[in-house]
């Protein structure tokens, strides 16, 4: 549970580390105009870091493999990750580059616009991945953010499989690596656009997403979760499927919701909750993230349980299909 690498992690996240700047405005100005910022936040961000922090908040012991520059910003982000109980002993400090920066401009309707400065040198390489093989031990999970280069994703998947780890993919694999990554994956999460790339068809409804998820399961993963914008999520696994609506929580900013979703999905499966329980935890974690600006999660046991209760009202579980309420989040973080 510490961040110095002394104890083996139960989840290793391969993904982006970035400085995240959030600006909340009433309305995004047009060219030649300005707008007052109602709220400003600065935090550790990037998909990999967000997911690792969420896992720690849910009581897991995550390690984060990502790249920062050799600047003060990078050092500050790594220190924040340590304070969040994330093992960054295998994080790469790349000489001669600046740490990635993501500016998230959120308007009064909850719509975001990203301005990204992500130097190529802040993406993982195959060599970076091979250098962290010691973190992958039998029984742990490897979570791969597929915004990273395919060569790095393939290297991570191969290492994880050789080590006896479970593999979770977040996003759509590039064509050159797609068949192998799908064949080795245990879990795949994708949005509707990404799912369309995988299936070759547009996905606009939950029923279409469920059919697509079942199709992707036949290509390798044991569990597939597909999001449908504005509607909800569809899940499929060998022998079953499920559709769940979005949380009724008022949306302030959807940034980071997918990262929290993925973290909770992994945690639910790692704790033996089964696909239906893991699916509900994932939707609950996303719902607990959209009510504040910025992608940093705040997955306290209370917040997750409140979302599970809301979800149970909107989509009652099948009797006997789930653990007792809260059973999978015992031991979660309190901050």
mmCIF file of C-alpha atoms in Angstrom:
data_model
loop_
_atom_site.group_PDB
_atom_site.id
_atom_site.type_symbol
_atom_site.label_atom_id
_atom_site.label_comp_id
_atom_site.label_asym_id
_atom_site.label_seq_id
_atom_site.Cartn_x
_atom_site.Cartn_y
_atom_site.Cartn_z
ATOM 1 C CA UNK A 1 0.000 0.000 0.000
ATOM 2 C CA UNK A 2 3.015 2.284 0.135
ATOM 3 C CA UNK A 3 4.477 4.117 -2.843
ATOM 4 C CA UNK A 4 8.105 3.034 -2.662
ATOM 5 C CA UNK A 5 7.715 -0.287 -4.424
ATOM 6 C CA UNK A 6 8.401 -2.370 -1.290
ATOM 7 C CA UNK A 7 5.126 -4.281 -1.615
ATOM 8 C CA UNK A 8 3.932 -5.751 -4.910
ATOM 9 C CA UNK A 9 0.967 -3.843 -6.331
ATOM 10 C CA UNK A 10 -2.307 -5.547 -7.140
ATOM 11 C CA UNK A 11 -2.897 -3.289 -10.172
ATOM 12 C CA UNK A 12 -0.290 -1.773 -12.505
ATOM 13 C CA UNK A 13 -1.603 1.114 -14.611
ATOM 14 C CA UNK A 14 0.209 2.018 -17.834
ATOM 15 C CA UNK A 15 -0.854 5.499 -18.916
ATOM 16 C CA UNK A 16 -0.535 9.255 -19.073
ATOM 17 C CA UNK A 17 0.673 11.477 -16.243
ATOM 18 C CA UNK A 18 -0.092 15.158 -16.750
ATOM 19 C CA UNK A 19 -0.554 18.488 -15.068
ATOM 20 C CA UNK A 20 -4.291 19.149 -15.173
ATOM 21 C CA UNK A 21 -5.572 22.740 -15.220
ATOM 22 C CA UNK A 22 -9.336 23.220 -14.980
ATOM 23 C CA UNK A 23 -11.152 26.459 -15.781
ATOM 24 C CA UNK A 24 -14.897 26.720 -15.166
ATOM 25 C CA UNK A 25 -16.648 29.491 -17.111
ATOM 26 C CA UNK A 26 -20.283 30.367 -17.696
ATOM 27 C CA UNK A 27 -19.754 30.430 -21.436
ATOM 28 C CA UNK A 28 -16.744 29.864 -23.663
ATOM 29 C CA UNK A 29 -15.986 33.160 -25.419
ATOM 30 C CA UNK A 30 -15.816 33.535 -29.154
ATOM 31 C CA UNK A 31 -12.786 34.838 -31.008
ATOM 32 C CA UNK A 32 -11.796 38.311 -29.844
ATOM 33 C CA UNK A 33 -13.729 38.037 -26.567
ATOM 34 C CA UNK A 34 -12.916 37.026 -23.000
ATOM 35 C CA UNK A 35 -14.717 35.331 -20.128
ATOM 36 C CA UNK A 36 -14.284 35.377 -16.374
ATOM 37 C CA UNK A 37 -13.141 32.124 -14.767
ATOM 38 C CA UNK A 38 -15.574 31.141 -11.995
ATOM 39 C CA UNK A 39 -13.415 28.343 -10.634
ATOM 40 C CA UNK A 40 -9.844 27.240 -11.208
ATOM 41 C CA UNK A 41 -8.235 23.977 -10.130
ATOM 42 C CA UNK A 42 -4.768 22.528 -10.643
ATOM 43 C CA UNK A 43 -4.066 18.877 -9.940
ATOM 44 C CA UNK A 44 -2.391 15.626 -10.866
ATOM 45 C CA UNK A 45 -4.108 14.390 -14.015
ATOM 46 C CA UNK A 46 -3.865 12.309 -17.146
ATOM 47 C CA UNK A 47 -5.837 9.103 -17.712
ATOM 48 C CA UNK A 48 -3.251 6.851 -16.121
ATOM 49 C CA UNK A 49 -2.859 8.965 -13.000
ATOM 50 C CA UNK A 50 -6.611 9.465 -12.607
ATOM 51 C CA UNK A 51 -7.204 5.745 -12.738
ATOM 52 C CA UNK A 52 -4.386 4.955 -10.309
ATOM 53 C CA UNK A 53 -5.692 7.505 -7.793
ATOM 54 C CA UNK A 54 -9.199 6.063 -8.129
ATOM 55 C CA UNK A 55 -7.886 2.557 -7.476
ATOM 56 C CA UNK A 56 -6.100 3.737 -4.341
ATOM 57 C CA UNK A 57 -9.258 5.461 -3.123
ATOM 58 C CA UNK A 58 -11.130 2.190 -3.634
ATOM 59 C CA UNK A 59 -8.690 0.349 -1.395
ATOM 60 C CA UNK A 60 -6.431 -1.228 -4.017
ATOM 61 C CA UNK A 61 -2.618 -0.989 -4.132
ATOM 62 C CA UNK A 62 -1.866 0.554 -7.539
ATOM 63 C CA UNK A 63 1.411 1.243 -9.290
ATOM 64 C CA UNK A 64 1.605 3.821 -12.071
ATOM 65 C CA UNK A 65 3.877 3.486 -15.089
ATOM 66 C CA UNK A 66 3.956 6.746 -17.029
ATOM 67 C CA UNK A 67 6.307 9.527 -18.085
ATOM 68 C CA UNK A 68 6.963 12.996 -16.697
ATOM 69 C CA UNK A 69 9.545 15.545 -17.776
ATOM 70 C CA UNK A 70 12.652 16.442 -15.799
ATOM 71 C CA UNK A 71 11.040 19.612 -14.471
ATOM 72 C CA UNK A 72 9.552 20.842 -11.214
ATOM 73 C CA UNK A 73 6.052 20.110 -12.442
ATOM 74 C CA UNK A 74 6.892 16.458 -12.980
ATOM 75 C CA UNK A 75 8.433 16.120 -9.533
ATOM 76 C CA UNK A 76 5.413 17.789 -7.978
ATOM 77 C CA UNK A 77 3.038 15.407 -9.752
ATOM 78 C CA UNK A 78 4.975 12.346 -8.628
ATOM 79 C CA UNK A 79 4.956 13.601 -5.053
ATOM 80 C CA UNK A 80 1.197 14.104 -5.245
ATOM 81 C CA UNK A 81 0.807 10.545 -6.515
ATOM 82 C CA UNK A 82 2.827 9.251 -3.567
ATOM 83 C CA UNK A 83 0.595 11.182 -1.196
ATOM 84 C CA UNK A 84 -2.355 9.504 -2.913
ATOM 85 C CA UNK A 85 -0.842 6.094 -2.056
ATOM 86 C CA UNK A 86 0.186 5.320 -5.629
ATOM 87 C CA UNK A 87 3.471 3.481 -6.225
ATOM 88 C CA UNK A 88 5.453 5.575 -8.726
ATOM 89 C CA UNK A 89 8.750 3.740 -8.287
ATOM 90 C CA UNK A 90 8.640 2.734 -11.970
ATOM 91 C CA UNK A 91 7.539 6.121 -13.332
ATOM 92 C CA UNK A 92 9.928 7.484 -15.943
ATOM 93 C CA UNK A 93 11.497 10.939 -15.622
ATOM 94 C CA UNK A 94 12.439 11.826 -19.199
ATOM 95 C CA UNK A 95 15.405 14.147 -19.598
ATOM 96 C CA UNK A 96 15.044 17.083 -21.937
ATOM 97 C CA UNK A 97 11.256 17.226 -22.090
ATOM 98 C CA UNK A 98 8.476 19.102 -20.335
ATOM 99 C CA UNK A 99 5.731 17.326 -18.418
ATOM 100 C CA UNK A 100 2.434 16.987 -20.287
ATOM 101 C CA UNK A 101 -0.195 19.677 -19.708
ATOM 102 C CA UNK A 102 -3.960 19.371 -20.176
ATOM 103 C CA UNK A 103 -6.211 22.428 -19.826
ATOM 104 C CA UNK A 104 -9.872 21.549 -19.291
ATOM 105 C CA UNK A 105 -12.273 24.418 -20.043
ATOM 106 C CA UNK A 106 -15.757 23.596 -18.726
ATOM 107 C CA UNK A 107 -18.811 25.717 -19.500
ATOM 108 C CA UNK A 108 -22.012 26.169 -17.518
ATOM 109 C CA UNK A 109 -23.680 23.256 -19.328
ATOM 110 C CA UNK A 110 -20.986 20.778 -18.331
ATOM 111 C CA UNK A 111 -19.431 20.690 -21.789
ATOM 112 C CA UNK A 112 -15.654 20.504 -21.854
ATOM 113 C CA UNK A 113 -12.938 21.539 -24.266
ATOM 114 C CA UNK A 114 -9.398 20.251 -23.847
ATOM 115 C CA UNK A 115 -6.226 22.091 -24.771
ATOM 116 C CA UNK A 116 -3.446 19.526 -24.693
ATOM 117 C CA UNK A 117 0.324 19.897 -24.749
ATOM 118 C CA UNK A 118 1.497 16.293 -24.702
ATOM 119 C CA UNK A 119 5.079 16.052 -25.988
ATOM 120 C CA UNK A 120 5.824 12.811 -27.808
ATOM 121 C CA UNK A 121 8.552 12.123 -25.262
ATOM 122 C CA UNK A 122 5.921 11.867 -22.491
ATOM 123 C CA UNK A 123 4.422 8.761 -24.112
ATOM 124 C CA UNK A 124 5.569 5.322 -23.040
ATOM 125 C CA UNK A 125 8.030 3.341 -25.137
ATOM 126 C CA UNK A 126 8.581 -0.392 -25.309
ATOM 127 C CA UNK A 127 11.836 0.085 -23.388
ATOM 128 C CA UNK A 128 10.010 1.979 -20.635
ATOM 129 C CA UNK A 129 7.556 -0.876 -20.258
ATOM 130 C CA UNK A 130 10.182 -3.612 -20.202
ATOM 131 C CA UNK A 131 11.935 -1.782 -17.378
ATOM 132 C CA UNK A 132 8.992 -2.261 -15.029
ATOM 133 C CA UNK A 133 8.607 -6.026 -15.374
ATOM 134 C CA UNK A 134 9.313 -6.480 -11.645
ATOM 135 C CA UNK A 135 5.933 -4.919 -10.801
ATOM 136 C CA UNK A 136 3.953 -7.590 -12.619
ATOM 137 C CA UNK A 137 3.401 -10.573 -10.349
ATOM 138 C CA UNK A 138 1.001 -13.515 -10.654
ATOM 139 C CA UNK A 139 -2.576 -12.606 -9.823
ATOM 140 C CA UNK A 140 -2.260 -8.834 -10.229
ATOM 141 C CA UNK A 141 -3.995 -6.734 -12.870
ATOM 142 C CA UNK A 142 -2.415 -4.704 -15.659
ATOM 143 C CA UNK A 143 -4.500 -1.789 -16.948
ATOM 144 C CA UNK A 144 -3.443 -0.448 -20.336
ATOM 145 C CA UNK A 145 -4.465 3.023 -21.514
ATOM 146 C CA UNK A 146 -4.600 2.587 -25.273
ATOM 147 C CA UNK A 147 -3.861 6.253 -25.966
ATOM 148 C CA UNK A 148 -0.262 5.131 -25.484
ATOM 149 C CA UNK A 149 1.697 3.875 -28.534
ATOM 150 C CA UNK A 150 0.761 0.357 -29.737
ATOM 151 C CA UNK A 151 4.324 -0.908 -29.292
ATOM 152 C CA UNK A 152 4.201 0.007 -25.604
ATOM 153 C CA UNK A 153 0.724 -1.479 -25.158
ATOM 154 C CA UNK A 154 1.780 -4.743 -26.790
ATOM 155 C CA UNK A 155 4.899 -4.954 -24.642
ATOM 156 C CA UNK A 156 2.835 -4.402 -21.500
ATOM 157 C CA UNK A 157 0.246 -7.000 -22.512
ATOM 158 C CA UNK A 158 2.898 -9.605 -23.290
ATOM 159 C CA UNK A 159 4.737 -8.986 -20.021
ATOM 160 C CA UNK A 160 1.502 -9.164 -18.064
ATOM 161 C CA UNK A 161 0.389 -12.389 -19.696
ATOM 162 C CA UNK A 162 3.780 -14.015 -19.144
ATOM 163 C CA UNK A 163 3.632 -12.986 -15.479
ATOM 164 C CA UNK A 164 0.177 -14.492 -14.983
ATOM 165 C CA UNK A 165 -1.674 -11.167 -14.659
ATOM 166 C CA UNK A 166 -5.166 -10.174 -15.718
ATOM 167 C CA UNK A 167 -5.257 -7.562 -18.491
ATOM 168 C CA UNK A 168 -7.697 -4.654 -18.836
ATOM 169 C CA UNK A 169 -7.761 -2.465 -21.947
ATOM 170 C CA UNK A 170 -9.112 1.084 -21.865
ATOM 171 C CA UNK A 171 -9.861 2.368 -25.357
ATOM 172 C CA UNK A 172 -9.557 0.911 -28.830
ATOM 173 C CA UNK A 173 -6.417 -0.970 -29.902
ATOM 174 C CA UNK A 174 -4.630 0.305 -32.991
ATOM 175 C CA UNK A 175 -5.165 -1.850 -36.065
ATOM 176 C CA UNK A 176 -1.638 -3.252 -36.064
ATOM 177 C CA UNK A 177 -2.001 -4.484 -32.473
ATOM 178 C CA UNK A 178 -5.762 -5.057 -32.320
ATOM 179 C CA UNK A 179 -6.038 -8.804 -32.826
ATOM 180 C CA UNK A 180 -3.314 -9.681 -30.324
ATOM 181 C CA UNK A 181 -4.483 -7.241 -27.656
ATOM 182 C CA UNK A 182 -8.102 -8.396 -27.876
ATOM 183 C CA UNK A 183 -7.037 -12.030 -27.730
ATOM 184 C CA UNK A 184 -4.991 -11.486 -24.563
ATOM 185 C CA UNK A 185 -7.392 -9.121 -22.768
ATOM 186 C CA UNK A 186 -9.640 -10.083 -19.880
ATOM 187 C CA UNK A 187 -11.536 -6.766 -19.889
ATOM 188 C CA UNK A 188 -12.154 -4.102 -22.525
ATOM 189 C CA UNK A 189 -13.797 -0.733 -21.952
ATOM 190 C CA UNK A 190 -14.585 1.613 -24.839
ATOM 191 C CA UNK A 191 -16.894 4.480 -25.699
ATOM 192 C CA UNK A 192 -19.403 4.338 -28.553
ATOM 193 C CA UNK A 193 -17.014 5.866 -31.100
ATOM 194 C CA UNK A 194 -14.277 3.396 -30.188
ATOM 195 C CA UNK A 195 -16.728 0.496 -30.259
ATOM 196 C CA UNK A 196 -17.781 1.559 -33.737
ATOM 197 C CA UNK A 197 -14.175 1.302 -34.855
ATOM 198 C CA UNK A 198 -14.004 -2.229 -33.459
ATOM 199 C CA UNK A 199 -17.279 -3.440 -34.976
ATOM 200 C CA UNK A 200 -17.489 -1.344 -38.126
ATOM 201 C CA UNK A 201 -20.976 -0.048 -37.264
ATOM 202 C CA UNK A 202 -22.332 3.088 -35.604
ATOM 203 C CA UNK A 203 -23.584 2.582 -32.044
ATOM 204 C CA UNK A 204 -26.342 4.931 -30.924
ATOM 205 C CA UNK A 205 -28.493 2.882 -28.535
ATOM 206 C CA UNK A 206 -27.926 0.671 -25.509
ATOM 207 C CA UNK A 207 -29.270 -2.326 -27.426
ATOM 208 C CA UNK A 208 -26.765 -1.739 -30.226
ATOM 209 C CA UNK A 209 -23.988 -1.397 -27.657
ATOM 210 C CA UNK A 210 -25.010 -4.648 -25.993
ATOM 211 C CA UNK A 211 -24.929 -6.496 -29.305
ATOM 212 C CA UNK A 212 -21.532 -4.975 -30.082
ATOM 213 C CA UNK A 213 -20.217 -5.957 -26.653
ATOM 214 C CA UNK A 214 -21.319 -9.557 -27.175
ATOM 215 C CA UNK A 215 -19.571 -9.553 -30.548
ATOM 216 C CA UNK A 216 -16.327 -8.271 -29.022
ATOM 217 C CA UNK A 217 -16.460 -10.909 -26.257
ATOM 218 C CA UNK A 218 -16.253 -13.544 -28.983
ATOM 219 C CA UNK A 219 -12.942 -11.986 -30.051
ATOM 220 C CA UNK A 220 -11.185 -12.512 -26.722
ATOM 221 C CA UNK A 221 -12.118 -10.423 -23.668
ATOM 222 C CA UNK A 222 -14.100 -12.081 -20.881
ATOM 223 C CA UNK A 223 -15.941 -8.832 -20.076
ATOM 224 C CA UNK A 224 -16.669 -5.877 -22.355
ATOM 225 C CA UNK A 225 -18.124 -2.524 -21.277
ATOM 226 C CA UNK A 226 -19.293 -0.035 -23.904
ATOM 227 C CA UNK A 227 -20.575 3.478 -23.217
ATOM 228 C CA UNK A 228 -23.379 5.155 -25.156
ATOM 229 C CA UNK A 229 -23.315 8.948 -24.985
ATOM 230 C CA UNK A 230 -26.179 10.364 -22.942
ATOM 231 C CA UNK A 231 -27.771 6.949 -22.360
ATOM 232 C CA UNK A 232 -25.677 4.599 -20.262
ATOM 233 C CA UNK A 233 -23.419 1.570 -20.514
ATOM 234 C CA UNK A 234 -23.775 -1.926 -21.902
ATOM 235 C CA UNK A 235 -21.854 -4.902 -20.541
ATOM 236 C CA UNK A 236 -21.383 -8.387 -21.933
ATOM 237 C CA UNK A 237 -19.540 -11.448 -20.706
ATOM 238 C CA UNK A 238 -19.593 -15.166 -21.425
ATOM 239 C CA UNK A 239 -23.129 -16.228 -20.586
ATOM 240 C CA UNK A 240 -24.639 -12.844 -19.788
ATOM 241 C CA UNK A 241 -25.155 -9.162 -20.538
ATOM 242 C CA UNK A 242 -26.479 -6.065 -18.811
ATOM 243 C CA UNK A 243 -27.563 -2.498 -19.600
ATOM 244 C CA UNK A 244 -27.259 0.215 -16.956
ATOM 245 C CA UNK A 245 -28.355 3.868 -17.169
ATOM 246 C CA UNK A 246 -26.209 6.863 -16.342
ATOM 247 C CA UNK A 247 -26.312 8.277 -12.842
ATOM 248 C CA UNK A 248 -28.975 10.978 -12.302
ATOM 249 C CA UNK A 249 -26.292 13.158 -10.670
ATOM 250 C CA UNK A 250 -26.144 16.661 -12.151
ATOM 251 C CA UNK A 251 -23.169 16.782 -14.495
ATOM 252 C CA UNK A 252 -20.569 19.462 -13.865
ATOM 253 C CA UNK A 253 -17.723 17.875 -15.842
ATOM 254 C CA UNK A 254 -17.457 14.372 -17.292
ATOM 255 C CA UNK A 255 -13.649 14.509 -17.277
ATOM 256 C CA UNK A 256 -12.274 11.502 -15.412
ATOM 257 C CA UNK A 257 -15.581 9.616 -15.266
ATOM 258 C CA UNK A 258 -14.275 6.920 -17.589
ATOM 259 C CA UNK A 259 -11.103 6.580 -15.531
ATOM 260 C CA UNK A 260 -13.107 6.125 -12.316
ATOM 261 C CA UNK A 261 -15.381 3.682 -14.163
ATOM 262 C CA UNK A 262 -12.426 1.558 -15.250
ATOM 263 C CA UNK A 263 -10.843 1.595 -11.802
ATOM 264 C CA UNK A 264 -14.043 0.422 -10.128
ATOM 265 C CA UNK A 265 -14.629 -2.236 -12.777
ATOM 266 C CA UNK A 266 -11.170 -3.677 -12.109
ATOM 267 C CA UNK A 267 -11.617 -3.443 -8.348
ATOM 268 C CA UNK A 268 -14.993 -5.174 -8.473
ATOM 269 C CA UNK A 269 -13.584 -8.063 -10.484
ATOM 270 C CA UNK A 270 -10.390 -8.290 -8.427
ATOM 271 C CA UNK A 271 -12.444 -8.539 -5.231
ATOM 272 C CA UNK A 272 -14.483 -11.405 -6.658
ATOM 273 C CA UNK A 273 -17.759 -9.556 -7.109
ATOM 274 C CA UNK A 274 -18.581 -10.988 -10.537
ATOM 275 C CA UNK A 275 -19.480 -9.038 -13.678
ATOM 276 C CA UNK A 276 -22.850 -7.662 -12.525
ATOM 277 C CA UNK A 277 -21.485 -6.313 -9.256
ATOM 278 C CA UNK A 278 -18.387 -4.928 -10.989
ATOM 279 C CA UNK A 279 -20.568 -3.247 -13.623
ATOM 280 C CA UNK A 280 -22.680 -1.500 -10.989
ATOM 281 C CA UNK A 281 -19.610 -0.364 -9.085
ATOM 282 C CA UNK A 282 -18.170 1.057 -12.305
ATOM 283 C CA UNK A 283 -21.294 3.074 -13.099
ATOM 284 C CA UNK A 284 -21.465 4.257 -9.485
ATOM 285 C CA UNK A 285 -17.838 5.422 -9.540
ATOM 286 C CA UNK A 286 -18.417 7.361 -12.750
ATOM 287 C CA UNK A 287 -21.503 8.956 -11.222
ATOM 288 C CA UNK A 288 -19.482 10.005 -8.185
ATOM 289 C CA UNK A 289 -16.978 11.768 -10.461
ATOM 290 C CA UNK A 290 -19.129 13.912 -12.766
ATOM 291 C CA UNK A 291 -20.394 16.248 -10.034
ATOM 292 C CA UNK A 292 -17.178 18.266 -9.706
ATOM 293 C CA UNK A 293 -14.827 19.987 -12.166
ATOM 294 C CA UNK A 294 -11.678 18.161 -13.199
ATOM 295 C CA UNK A 295 -10.808 14.511 -13.570
ATOM 296 C CA UNK A 296 -9.476 13.850 -10.084
ATOM 297 C CA UNK A 297 -11.718 11.223 -8.467
ATOM 298 C CA UNK A 298 -13.220 11.458 -4.989
ATOM 299 C CA UNK A 299 -14.364 7.873 -4.443
ATOM 300 C CA UNK A 300 -15.119 7.690 -0.748
ATOM 301 C CA UNK A 301 -17.140 4.666 0.401
ATOM 302 C CA UNK A 302 -20.039 7.002 1.150
ATOM 303 C CA UNK A 303 -19.974 8.576 -2.314
ATOM 304 C CA UNK A 304 -19.882 5.200 -4.060
ATOM 305 C CA UNK A 305 -22.608 3.735 -1.860
ATOM 306 C CA UNK A 306 -24.871 6.714 -2.532
ATOM 307 C CA UNK A 307 -24.449 6.146 -6.244
ATOM 308 C CA UNK A 308 -25.120 2.413 -5.877
ATOM 309 C CA UNK A 309 -28.361 3.249 -4.094
ATOM 310 C CA UNK A 310 -29.423 5.630 -6.876
ATOM 311 C CA UNK A 311 -28.555 3.010 -9.477
ATOM 312 C CA UNK A 312 -30.523 0.298 -7.660
ATOM 313 C CA UNK A 313 -33.615 2.509 -7.823
ATOM 314 C CA UNK A 314 -33.174 3.180 -11.533
ATOM 315 C CA UNK A 315 -32.178 -0.383 -12.476
ATOM 316 C CA UNK A 316 -33.010 -2.908 -9.716
ATOM 317 C CA UNK A 317 -30.543 -5.814 -9.609
ATOM 318 C CA UNK A 318 -31.613 -9.379 -10.236
ATOM 319 C CA UNK A 319 -32.164 -11.056 -6.823
ATOM 320 C CA UNK A 320 -29.154 -13.079 -5.749
ATOM 321 C CA UNK A 321 -26.885 -11.682 -8.459
ATOM 322 C CA UNK A 322 -24.919 -9.269 -6.279
ATOM 323 C CA UNK A 323 -22.987 -9.102 -3.041
ATOM 324 C CA UNK A 324 -24.624 -7.415 -0.061
ATOM 325 C CA UNK A 325 -24.669 -3.605 -0.542
ATOM 326 C CA UNK A 326 -21.236 -2.149 0.061
ATOM 327 C CA UNK A 327 -19.606 -5.551 0.251
ATOM 328 C CA UNK A 328 -17.017 -4.778 -2.408
ATOM 329 C CA UNK A 329 -16.010 -1.366 -1.115
ATOM 330 C CA UNK A 330 -15.078 -2.280 2.425
ATOM 331 C CA UNK A 331 -11.588 -0.923 3.050
ATOM 332 C CA UNK A 332 -11.916 1.891 0.534
ATOM 333 C CA UNK A 333 -10.250 5.215 1.121
ATOM 334 C CA UNK A 334 -11.800 7.964 3.141
ATOM 335 C CA UNK A 335 -10.428 10.862 1.144
#
